[in-house]
């Protein structure tokens, strides 16, 4: 069953006056126009063309002292990350990016094999002795656990996710829309199961995937059939598994196309064998908000669907 939430069509720049910044009754047309130009300038500074943006120059912190050691210790940082993920989650990984923070580094990686997701860990560095503290690796807010659960869900339902991939690829091929660049996902992606067209978010209050996660942790070689045996689909609440679909207009300075958006919505609504979940579907203009995977541009159309 598919449930359609009250949708919000957030379209276009406008007349902002936003957040009550300018009182209409006391503002001249010239002041309104200047304010709109200011908002547009700020928007352009926060965004970049989705076709070129990779977050290669992103820095979470200005931590020059740590940065001085990072390249020198790069091999040790990579090995510490690999050792941590292998020991604690039985997974092989590929390190994609290393960012410095105040007292160490944040390492962005993706896993290899059928349990595939993107995430991050934090590794402290002893700046005095120039030493990677591989025994103090940490992560926050159930990040890895939830990324694992999302990936396990996708693995158990890979046929449905393949159909979603096919559907979105078809929309992109037949219309002037694109997804995010793979390099962007590799450089700052941490949301779990991700593709250029969408990323997932698992709400950890849901209990349906807990036994699946435990089964994997107890027996990492478990195959799909063995995992499905402990997955109680009747306990799975689709609202707790969010699938953020983000498509962008291919051409610069092009508003989100209503016809393309309606086509995308119709394909999701009528699609067969799509993953159960809470879909948040957005068609944006050509601009990607910098330094984040989430896109919050004002030029977008958005709607939500729950596939039960």
mmCIF file with all atom_site columns, C-alpha atoms in Angstrom, residues 33-214:
data_model
loop_
_atom_site.group_PDB
_atom_site.id
_atom_site.type_symbol
_atom_site.label_atom_id
_atom_site.label_alt_id
_atom_site.label_comp_id
_atom_site.label_asym_id
_atom_site.label_entity_id
_atom_site.label_seq_id
_atom_site.pdbx_PDB_ins_code
_atom_site.Cartn_x
_atom_site.Cartn_y
_atom_site.Cartn_z
_atom_site.occupancy
_atom_site.B_iso_or_equiv
_atom_site.pdbx_formal_charge
_atom_site.auth_seq_id
_atom_site.auth_comp_id
_atom_site.auth_asym_id
_atom_site.auth_atom_id
_atom_site.pdbx_PDB_model_num
ATOM 1   C CA . UNK A 1 33  ? 14.449 44.434 -5.090  1.00 0.00 ? 33  UNK A CA 1
ATOM 2   C CA . UNK A 1 34  ? 17.767 45.009 -3.314  1.00 0.00 ? 34  UNK A CA 1
ATOM 3   C CA . UNK A 1 35  ? 16.777 42.491 -0.638  1.00 0.00 ? 35  UNK A CA 1
ATOM 4   C CA . UNK A 1 36  ? 15.921 39.895 -3.291  1.00 0.00 ? 36  UNK A CA 1
ATOM 5   C CA . UNK A 1 37  ? 19.302 40.471 -4.949  1.00 0.00 ? 37  UNK A CA 1
ATOM 6   C CA . UNK A 1 38  ? 21.022 40.032 -1.593  1.00 0.00 ? 38  UNK A CA 1
ATOM 7   C CA . UNK A 1 39  ? 19.220 36.731 -0.999  1.00 0.00 ? 39  UNK A CA 1
ATOM 8   C CA . UNK A 1 40  ? 20.149 35.539 -4.470  1.00 0.00 ? 40  UNK A CA 1
ATOM 9   C CA . UNK A 1 41  ? 23.812 36.463 -3.905  1.00 0.00 ? 41  UNK A CA 1
ATOM 10  C CA . UNK A 1 42  ? 23.848 34.590 -0.583  1.00 0.00 ? 42  UNK A CA 1
ATOM 11  C CA . UNK A 1 43  ? 22.200 31.587 -2.226  1.00 0.00 ? 43  UNK A CA 1
ATOM 12  C CA . UNK A 1 44  ? 24.865 31.455 -4.930  1.00 0.00 ? 44  UNK A CA 1
ATOM 13  C CA . UNK A 1 45  ? 27.607 31.628 -2.321  1.00 0.00 ? 45  UNK A CA 1
ATOM 14  C CA . UNK A 1 46  ? 26.108 28.629 -0.486  1.00 0.00 ? 46  UNK A CA 1
ATOM 15  C CA . UNK A 1 47  ? 25.651 26.530 -3.622  1.00 0.00 ? 47  UNK A CA 1
ATOM 16  C CA . UNK A 1 48  ? 27.502 25.180 -6.636  1.00 0.00 ? 48  UNK A CA 1
ATOM 17  C CA . UNK A 1 49  ? 26.629 23.506 -9.911  1.00 0.00 ? 49  UNK A CA 1
ATOM 18  C CA . UNK A 1 50  ? 25.669 19.908 -9.095  1.00 0.00 ? 50  UNK A CA 1
ATOM 19  C CA . UNK A 1 51  ? 27.573 18.693 -12.151 1.00 0.00 ? 51  UNK A CA 1
ATOM 20  C CA . UNK A 1 52  ? 30.868 19.973 -10.779 1.00 0.00 ? 52  UNK A CA 1
ATOM 21  C CA . UNK A 1 53  ? 30.517 19.961 -6.989  1.00 0.00 ? 53  UNK A CA 1
ATOM 22  C CA . UNK A 1 54  ? 32.575 17.258 -5.243  1.00 0.00 ? 54  UNK A CA 1
ATOM 23  C CA . UNK A 1 55  ? 33.341 18.874 -1.817  1.00 0.00 ? 55  UNK A CA 1
ATOM 24  C CA . UNK A 1 56  ? 37.045 18.363 -2.474  1.00 0.00 ? 56  UNK A CA 1
ATOM 25  C CA . UNK A 1 57  ? 37.899 21.636 -0.745  1.00 0.00 ? 57  UNK A CA 1
ATOM 26  C CA . UNK A 1 58  ? 35.596 21.081 2.232   1.00 0.00 ? 58  UNK A CA 1
ATOM 27  C CA . UNK A 1 59  ? 37.094 21.586 5.689   1.00 0.00 ? 59  UNK A CA 1
ATOM 28  C CA . UNK A 1 60  ? 35.001 20.899 8.744   1.00 0.00 ? 60  UNK A CA 1
ATOM 29  C CA . UNK A 1 61  ? 37.444 22.790 10.961  1.00 0.00 ? 61  UNK A CA 1
ATOM 30  C CA . UNK A 1 62  ? 40.340 25.174 10.521  1.00 0.00 ? 62  UNK A CA 1
ATOM 31  C CA . UNK A 1 63  ? 42.843 22.963 12.324  1.00 0.00 ? 63  UNK A CA 1
ATOM 32  C CA . UNK A 1 64  ? 46.214 23.790 10.844  1.00 0.00 ? 64  UNK A CA 1
ATOM 33  C CA . UNK A 1 65  ? 48.251 22.039 13.546  1.00 0.00 ? 65  UNK A CA 1
ATOM 34  C CA . UNK A 1 66  ? 46.448 18.748 12.902  1.00 0.00 ? 66  UNK A CA 1
ATOM 35  C CA . UNK A 1 67  ? 46.564 19.279 9.155   1.00 0.00 ? 67  UNK A CA 1
ATOM 36  C CA . UNK A 1 68  ? 50.357 19.548 9.270   1.00 0.00 ? 68  UNK A CA 1
ATOM 37  C CA . UNK A 1 69  ? 50.588 15.933 10.449  1.00 0.00 ? 69  UNK A CA 1
ATOM 38  C CA . UNK A 1 70  ? 47.752 14.350 8.509   1.00 0.00 ? 70  UNK A CA 1
ATOM 39  C CA . UNK A 1 71  ? 49.588 13.624 5.266   1.00 0.00 ? 71  UNK A CA 1
ATOM 40  C CA . UNK A 1 72  ? 52.606 12.362 7.164   1.00 0.00 ? 72  UNK A CA 1
ATOM 41  C CA . UNK A 1 73  ? 50.408 9.954  9.136   1.00 0.00 ? 73  UNK A CA 1
ATOM 42  C CA . UNK A 1 74  ? 48.029 9.113  6.294   1.00 0.00 ? 74  UNK A CA 1
ATOM 43  C CA . UNK A 1 75  ? 48.979 5.437  5.957   1.00 0.00 ? 75  UNK A CA 1
ATOM 44  C CA . UNK A 1 76  ? 48.628 4.904  9.716   1.00 0.00 ? 76  UNK A CA 1
ATOM 45  C CA . UNK A 1 77  ? 45.224 6.630  9.739   1.00 0.00 ? 77  UNK A CA 1
ATOM 46  C CA . UNK A 1 78  ? 43.963 4.440  6.895   1.00 0.00 ? 78  UNK A CA 1
ATOM 47  C CA . UNK A 1 79  ? 45.236 1.273  8.563   1.00 0.00 ? 79  UNK A CA 1
ATOM 48  C CA . UNK A 1 80  ? 43.711 2.222  11.922  1.00 0.00 ? 80  UNK A CA 1
ATOM 49  C CA . UNK A 1 81  ? 40.328 2.729  10.225  1.00 0.00 ? 81  UNK A CA 1
ATOM 50  C CA . UNK A 1 82  ? 40.551 -0.587 8.392   1.00 0.00 ? 82  UNK A CA 1
ATOM 51  C CA . UNK A 1 83  ? 41.567 -2.419 11.567  1.00 0.00 ? 83  UNK A CA 1
ATOM 52  C CA . UNK A 1 84  ? 38.704 -0.876 13.552  1.00 0.00 ? 84  UNK A CA 1
ATOM 53  C CA . UNK A 1 85  ? 36.023 -1.767 11.008  1.00 0.00 ? 85  UNK A CA 1
ATOM 54  C CA . UNK A 1 86  ? 37.373 -5.285 10.542  1.00 0.00 ? 86  UNK A CA 1
ATOM 55  C CA . UNK A 1 87  ? 37.598 -5.976 14.262  1.00 0.00 ? 87  UNK A CA 1
ATOM 56  C CA . UNK A 1 88  ? 34.277 -4.438 15.302  1.00 0.00 ? 88  UNK A CA 1
ATOM 57  C CA . UNK A 1 89  ? 32.033 -4.926 12.252  1.00 0.00 ? 89  UNK A CA 1
ATOM 58  C CA . UNK A 1 90  ? 33.794 -7.677 10.254  1.00 0.00 ? 90  UNK A CA 1
ATOM 59  C CA . UNK A 1 91  ? 33.898 -5.476 7.181   1.00 0.00 ? 91  UNK A CA 1
ATOM 60  C CA . UNK A 1 92  ? 36.574 -4.527 4.673   1.00 0.00 ? 92  UNK A CA 1
ATOM 61  C CA . UNK A 1 93  ? 36.565 -0.878 3.709   1.00 0.00 ? 93  UNK A CA 1
ATOM 62  C CA . UNK A 1 94  ? 37.989 1.664  1.319   1.00 0.00 ? 94  UNK A CA 1
ATOM 63  C CA . UNK A 1 95  ? 38.991 5.039  2.766   1.00 0.00 ? 95  UNK A CA 1
ATOM 64  C CA . UNK A 1 96  ? 37.786 7.863  0.514   1.00 0.00 ? 96  UNK A CA 1
ATOM 65  C CA . UNK A 1 97  ? 38.626 11.050 2.405   1.00 0.00 ? 97  UNK A CA 1
ATOM 66  C CA . UNK A 1 98  ? 40.358 12.301 5.547   1.00 0.00 ? 98  UNK A CA 1
ATOM 67  C CA . UNK A 1 99  ? 39.435 15.640 7.111   1.00 0.00 ? 99  UNK A CA 1
ATOM 68  C CA . UNK A 1 100 ? 41.221 17.249 10.019  1.00 0.00 ? 100 UNK A CA 1
ATOM 69  C CA . UNK A 1 101 ? 39.478 18.358 13.188  1.00 0.00 ? 101 UNK A CA 1
ATOM 70  C CA . UNK A 1 102 ? 40.685 19.960 16.399  1.00 0.00 ? 102 UNK A CA 1
ATOM 71  C CA . UNK A 1 103 ? 42.419 16.943 17.909  1.00 0.00 ? 103 UNK A CA 1
ATOM 72  C CA . UNK A 1 104 ? 42.452 14.378 15.148  1.00 0.00 ? 104 UNK A CA 1
ATOM 73  C CA . UNK A 1 105 ? 40.798 13.392 11.892  1.00 0.00 ? 105 UNK A CA 1
ATOM 74  C CA . UNK A 1 106 ? 37.418 12.359 10.512  1.00 0.00 ? 106 UNK A CA 1
ATOM 75  C CA . UNK A 1 107 ? 37.748 9.469  8.087   1.00 0.00 ? 107 UNK A CA 1
ATOM 76  C CA . UNK A 1 108 ? 35.107 8.942  5.398   1.00 0.00 ? 108 UNK A CA 1
ATOM 77  C CA . UNK A 1 109 ? 34.923 5.436  3.976   1.00 0.00 ? 109 UNK A CA 1
ATOM 78  C CA . UNK A 1 110 ? 32.753 2.952  2.156   1.00 0.00 ? 110 UNK A CA 1
ATOM 79  C CA . UNK A 1 111 ? 32.481 -0.744 2.816   1.00 0.00 ? 111 UNK A CA 1
ATOM 80  C CA . UNK A 1 112 ? 33.265 -3.445 0.278   1.00 0.00 ? 112 UNK A CA 1
ATOM 81  C CA . UNK A 1 113 ? 31.049 -6.384 -0.581  1.00 0.00 ? 113 UNK A CA 1
ATOM 82  C CA . UNK A 1 114 ? 27.303 -6.937 -0.312  1.00 0.00 ? 114 UNK A CA 1
ATOM 83  C CA . UNK A 1 115 ? 26.981 -5.042 2.995   1.00 0.00 ? 115 UNK A CA 1
ATOM 84  C CA . UNK A 1 116 ? 27.676 -1.708 1.346   1.00 0.00 ? 116 UNK A CA 1
ATOM 85  C CA . UNK A 1 117 ? 27.385 1.707  2.948   1.00 0.00 ? 117 UNK A CA 1
ATOM 86  C CA . UNK A 1 118 ? 29.180 5.028  3.433   1.00 0.00 ? 118 UNK A CA 1
ATOM 87  C CA . UNK A 1 119 ? 30.048 6.344  6.874   1.00 0.00 ? 119 UNK A CA 1
ATOM 88  C CA . UNK A 1 120 ? 32.735 7.955  9.024   1.00 0.00 ? 120 UNK A CA 1
ATOM 89  C CA . UNK A 1 121 ? 34.793 7.472  12.171  1.00 0.00 ? 121 UNK A CA 1
ATOM 90  C CA . UNK A 1 122 ? 36.817 9.920  14.264  1.00 0.00 ? 122 UNK A CA 1
ATOM 91  C CA . UNK A 1 123 ? 40.415 9.112  15.141  1.00 0.00 ? 123 UNK A CA 1
ATOM 92  C CA . UNK A 1 124 ? 42.334 11.190 17.731  1.00 0.00 ? 124 UNK A CA 1
ATOM 93  C CA . UNK A 1 125 ? 45.951 12.117 17.077  1.00 0.00 ? 125 UNK A CA 1
ATOM 94  C CA . UNK A 1 126 ? 48.590 12.736 19.738  1.00 0.00 ? 126 UNK A CA 1
ATOM 95  C CA . UNK A 1 127 ? 49.932 15.987 18.306  1.00 0.00 ? 127 UNK A CA 1
ATOM 96  C CA . UNK A 1 128 ? 52.915 16.121 20.654  1.00 0.00 ? 128 UNK A CA 1
ATOM 97  C CA . UNK A 1 129 ? 54.240 12.677 19.763  1.00 0.00 ? 129 UNK A CA 1
ATOM 98  C CA . UNK A 1 130 ? 52.797 12.617 16.231  1.00 0.00 ? 130 UNK A CA 1
ATOM 99  C CA . UNK A 1 131 ? 50.961 9.379  16.931  1.00 0.00 ? 131 UNK A CA 1
ATOM 100 C CA . UNK A 1 132 ? 47.667 8.009  15.630  1.00 0.00 ? 132 UNK A CA 1
ATOM 101 C CA . UNK A 1 133 ? 45.556 6.798  18.572  1.00 0.00 ? 133 UNK A CA 1
ATOM 102 C CA . UNK A 1 134 ? 44.062 3.805  16.797  1.00 0.00 ? 134 UNK A CA 1
ATOM 103 C CA . UNK A 1 135 ? 42.786 2.333  20.061  1.00 0.00 ? 135 UNK A CA 1
ATOM 104 C CA . UNK A 1 136 ? 40.520 5.351  20.606  1.00 0.00 ? 136 UNK A CA 1
ATOM 105 C CA . UNK A 1 137 ? 38.503 5.328  17.363  1.00 0.00 ? 137 UNK A CA 1
ATOM 106 C CA . UNK A 1 138 ? 34.917 6.491  17.909  1.00 0.00 ? 138 UNK A CA 1
ATOM 107 C CA . UNK A 1 139 ? 31.708 7.422  16.140  1.00 0.00 ? 139 UNK A CA 1
ATOM 108 C CA . UNK A 1 140 ? 28.627 9.346  17.175  1.00 0.00 ? 140 UNK A CA 1
ATOM 109 C CA . UNK A 1 141 ? 24.862 8.976  17.463  1.00 0.00 ? 141 UNK A CA 1
ATOM 110 C CA . UNK A 1 142 ? 24.569 5.299  16.485  1.00 0.00 ? 142 UNK A CA 1
ATOM 111 C CA . UNK A 1 143 ? 25.937 6.333  13.099  1.00 0.00 ? 143 UNK A CA 1
ATOM 112 C CA . UNK A 1 144 ? 27.586 3.031  12.182  1.00 0.00 ? 144 UNK A CA 1
ATOM 113 C CA . UNK A 1 145 ? 24.911 0.835  13.730  1.00 0.00 ? 145 UNK A CA 1
ATOM 114 C CA . UNK A 1 146 ? 22.155 2.561  11.774  1.00 0.00 ? 146 UNK A CA 1
ATOM 115 C CA . UNK A 1 147 ? 24.202 2.591  8.569   1.00 0.00 ? 147 UNK A CA 1
ATOM 116 C CA . UNK A 1 148 ? 24.709 -1.145 9.015   1.00 0.00 ? 148 UNK A CA 1
ATOM 117 C CA . UNK A 1 149 ? 20.986 -1.739 9.536   1.00 0.00 ? 149 UNK A CA 1
ATOM 118 C CA . UNK A 1 150 ? 20.100 0.292  6.448   1.00 0.00 ? 150 UNK A CA 1
ATOM 119 C CA . UNK A 1 151 ? 22.630 -1.652 4.416   1.00 0.00 ? 151 UNK A CA 1
ATOM 120 C CA . UNK A 1 152 ? 21.348 -4.987 5.707   1.00 0.00 ? 152 UNK A CA 1
ATOM 121 C CA . UNK A 1 153 ? 17.805 -3.963 4.757   1.00 0.00 ? 153 UNK A CA 1
ATOM 122 C CA . UNK A 1 154 ? 19.000 -3.048 1.254   1.00 0.00 ? 154 UNK A CA 1
ATOM 123 C CA . UNK A 1 155 ? 20.897 -6.346 0.959   1.00 0.00 ? 155 UNK A CA 1
ATOM 124 C CA . UNK A 1 156 ? 17.855 -8.408 1.976   1.00 0.00 ? 156 UNK A CA 1
ATOM 125 C CA . UNK A 1 157 ? 15.740 -6.505 -0.564  1.00 0.00 ? 157 UNK A CA 1
ATOM 126 C CA . UNK A 1 158 ? 18.302 -5.942 -3.294  1.00 0.00 ? 158 UNK A CA 1
ATOM 127 C CA . UNK A 1 159 ? 15.828 -6.778 -6.074  1.00 0.00 ? 159 UNK A CA 1
ATOM 128 C CA . UNK A 1 160 ? 13.539 -3.945 -4.913  1.00 0.00 ? 160 UNK A CA 1
ATOM 129 C CA . UNK A 1 161 ? 16.440 -1.513 -4.616  1.00 0.00 ? 161 UNK A CA 1
ATOM 130 C CA . UNK A 1 162 ? 17.657 -2.544 -8.074  1.00 0.00 ? 162 UNK A CA 1
ATOM 131 C CA . UNK A 1 163 ? 14.193 -1.677 -9.384  1.00 0.00 ? 163 UNK A CA 1
ATOM 132 C CA . UNK A 1 164 ? 14.382 1.724  -7.676  1.00 0.00 ? 164 UNK A CA 1
ATOM 133 C CA . UNK A 1 165 ? 17.808 2.287  -9.235  1.00 0.00 ? 165 UNK A CA 1
ATOM 134 C CA . UNK A 1 166 ? 16.467 1.315  -12.667 1.00 0.00 ? 166 UNK A CA 1
ATOM 135 C CA . UNK A 1 167 ? 13.445 3.591  -12.321 1.00 0.00 ? 167 UNK A CA 1
ATOM 136 C CA . UNK A 1 168 ? 15.496 6.638  -11.275 1.00 0.00 ? 168 UNK A CA 1
ATOM 137 C CA . UNK A 1 169 ? 18.097 5.965  -13.949 1.00 0.00 ? 169 UNK A CA 1
ATOM 138 C CA . UNK A 1 170 ? 15.316 5.862  -16.526 1.00 0.00 ? 170 UNK A CA 1
ATOM 139 C CA . UNK A 1 171 ? 13.907 9.197  -15.338 1.00 0.00 ? 171 UNK A CA 1
ATOM 140 C CA . UNK A 1 172 ? 17.374 10.765 -15.490 1.00 0.00 ? 172 UNK A CA 1
ATOM 141 C CA . UNK A 1 173 ? 18.123 9.368  -18.945 1.00 0.00 ? 173 UNK A CA 1
ATOM 142 C CA . UNK A 1 174 ? 14.815 10.458 -20.491 1.00 0.00 ? 174 UNK A CA 1
ATOM 143 C CA . UNK A 1 175 ? 14.682 13.904 -18.891 1.00 0.00 ? 175 UNK A CA 1
ATOM 144 C CA . UNK A 1 176 ? 17.199 16.665 -18.294 1.00 0.00 ? 176 UNK A CA 1
ATOM 145 C CA . UNK A 1 177 ? 17.903 15.697 -14.680 1.00 0.00 ? 177 UNK A CA 1
ATOM 146 C CA . UNK A 1 178 ? 20.911 14.278 -12.832 1.00 0.00 ? 178 UNK A CA 1
ATOM 147 C CA . UNK A 1 179 ? 21.920 13.025 -9.399  1.00 0.00 ? 179 UNK A CA 1
ATOM 148 C CA . UNK A 1 180 ? 24.872 13.967 -7.212  1.00 0.00 ? 180 UNK A CA 1
ATOM 149 C CA . UNK A 1 181 ? 28.396 13.155 -8.304  1.00 0.00 ? 181 UNK A CA 1
ATOM 150 C CA . UNK A 1 182 ? 29.857 9.955  -6.914  1.00 0.00 ? 182 UNK A CA 1
ATOM 151 C CA . UNK A 1 183 ? 32.915 11.894 -5.741  1.00 0.00 ? 183 UNK A CA 1
ATOM 152 C CA . UNK A 1 184 ? 30.698 14.041 -3.515  1.00 0.00 ? 184 UNK A CA 1
ATOM 153 C CA . UNK A 1 185 ? 29.281 10.951 -1.820  1.00 0.00 ? 185 UNK A CA 1
ATOM 154 C CA . UNK A 1 186 ? 32.763 9.544  -1.340  1.00 0.00 ? 186 UNK A CA 1
ATOM 155 C CA . UNK A 1 187 ? 34.162 12.788 0.077   1.00 0.00 ? 187 UNK A CA 1
ATOM 156 C CA . UNK A 1 188 ? 31.477 13.616 2.662   1.00 0.00 ? 188 UNK A CA 1
ATOM 157 C CA . UNK A 1 189 ? 28.903 10.805 2.499   1.00 0.00 ? 189 UNK A CA 1
ATOM 158 C CA . UNK A 1 190 ? 28.073 9.301  5.889   1.00 0.00 ? 190 UNK A CA 1
ATOM 159 C CA . UNK A 1 191 ? 24.365 8.508  5.600   1.00 0.00 ? 191 UNK A CA 1
ATOM 160 C CA . UNK A 1 192 ? 24.625 4.753  5.134   1.00 0.00 ? 192 UNK A CA 1
ATOM 161 C CA . UNK A 1 193 ? 23.267 3.132  1.991   1.00 0.00 ? 193 UNK A CA 1
ATOM 162 C CA . UNK A 1 194 ? 23.717 5.736  -0.762  1.00 0.00 ? 194 UNK A CA 1
ATOM 163 C CA . UNK A 1 195 ? 23.679 6.204  -4.526  1.00 0.00 ? 195 UNK A CA 1
ATOM 164 C CA . UNK A 1 196 ? 23.969 9.378  -6.651  1.00 0.00 ? 196 UNK A CA 1
ATOM 165 C CA . UNK A 1 197 ? 20.152 9.535  -6.729  1.00 0.00 ? 197 UNK A CA 1
ATOM 166 C CA . UNK A 1 198 ? 19.275 8.872  -3.098  1.00 0.00 ? 198 UNK A CA 1
ATOM 167 C CA . UNK A 1 199 ? 20.448 8.110  0.408   1.00 0.00 ? 199 UNK A CA 1
ATOM 168 C CA . UNK A 1 200 ? 18.802 6.322  3.304   1.00 0.00 ? 200 UNK A CA 1
ATOM 169 C CA . UNK A 1 201 ? 18.266 7.090  6.958   1.00 0.00 ? 201 UNK A CA 1
ATOM 170 C CA . UNK A 1 202 ? 17.248 4.426  9.450   1.00 0.00 ? 202 UNK A CA 1
ATOM 171 C CA . UNK A 1 203 ? 15.438 5.581  12.583  1.00 0.00 ? 203 UNK A CA 1
ATOM 172 C CA . UNK A 1 204 ? 16.825 3.518  15.432  1.00 0.00 ? 204 UNK A CA 1
ATOM 173 C CA . UNK A 1 205 ? 13.566 3.429  17.396  1.00 0.00 ? 205 UNK A CA 1
ATOM 174 C CA . UNK A 1 206 ? 12.382 0.790  14.914  1.00 0.00 ? 206 UNK A CA 1
ATOM 175 C CA . UNK A 1 207 ? 12.981 -2.733 16.255  1.00 0.00 ? 207 UNK A CA 1
ATOM 176 C CA . UNK A 1 208 ? 12.420 -4.845 13.132  1.00 0.00 ? 208 UNK A CA 1
ATOM 177 C CA . UNK A 1 209 ? 16.046 -4.774 11.981  1.00 0.00 ? 209 UNK A CA 1
ATOM 178 C CA . UNK A 1 210 ? 17.575 -5.335 15.414  1.00 0.00 ? 210 UNK A CA 1
ATOM 179 C CA . UNK A 1 211 ? 17.527 -9.180 15.162  1.00 0.00 ? 211 UNK A CA 1
ATOM 180 C CA . UNK A 1 212 ? 18.948 -8.952 11.632  1.00 0.00 ? 212 UNK A CA 1
ATOM 181 C CA . UNK A 1 213 ? 21.781 -6.765 12.864  1.00 0.00 ? 213 UNK A CA 1
ATOM 182 C CA . UNK A 1 214 ? 22.415 -9.121 15.785  1.00 0.00 ? 214 UNK A CA 1
#
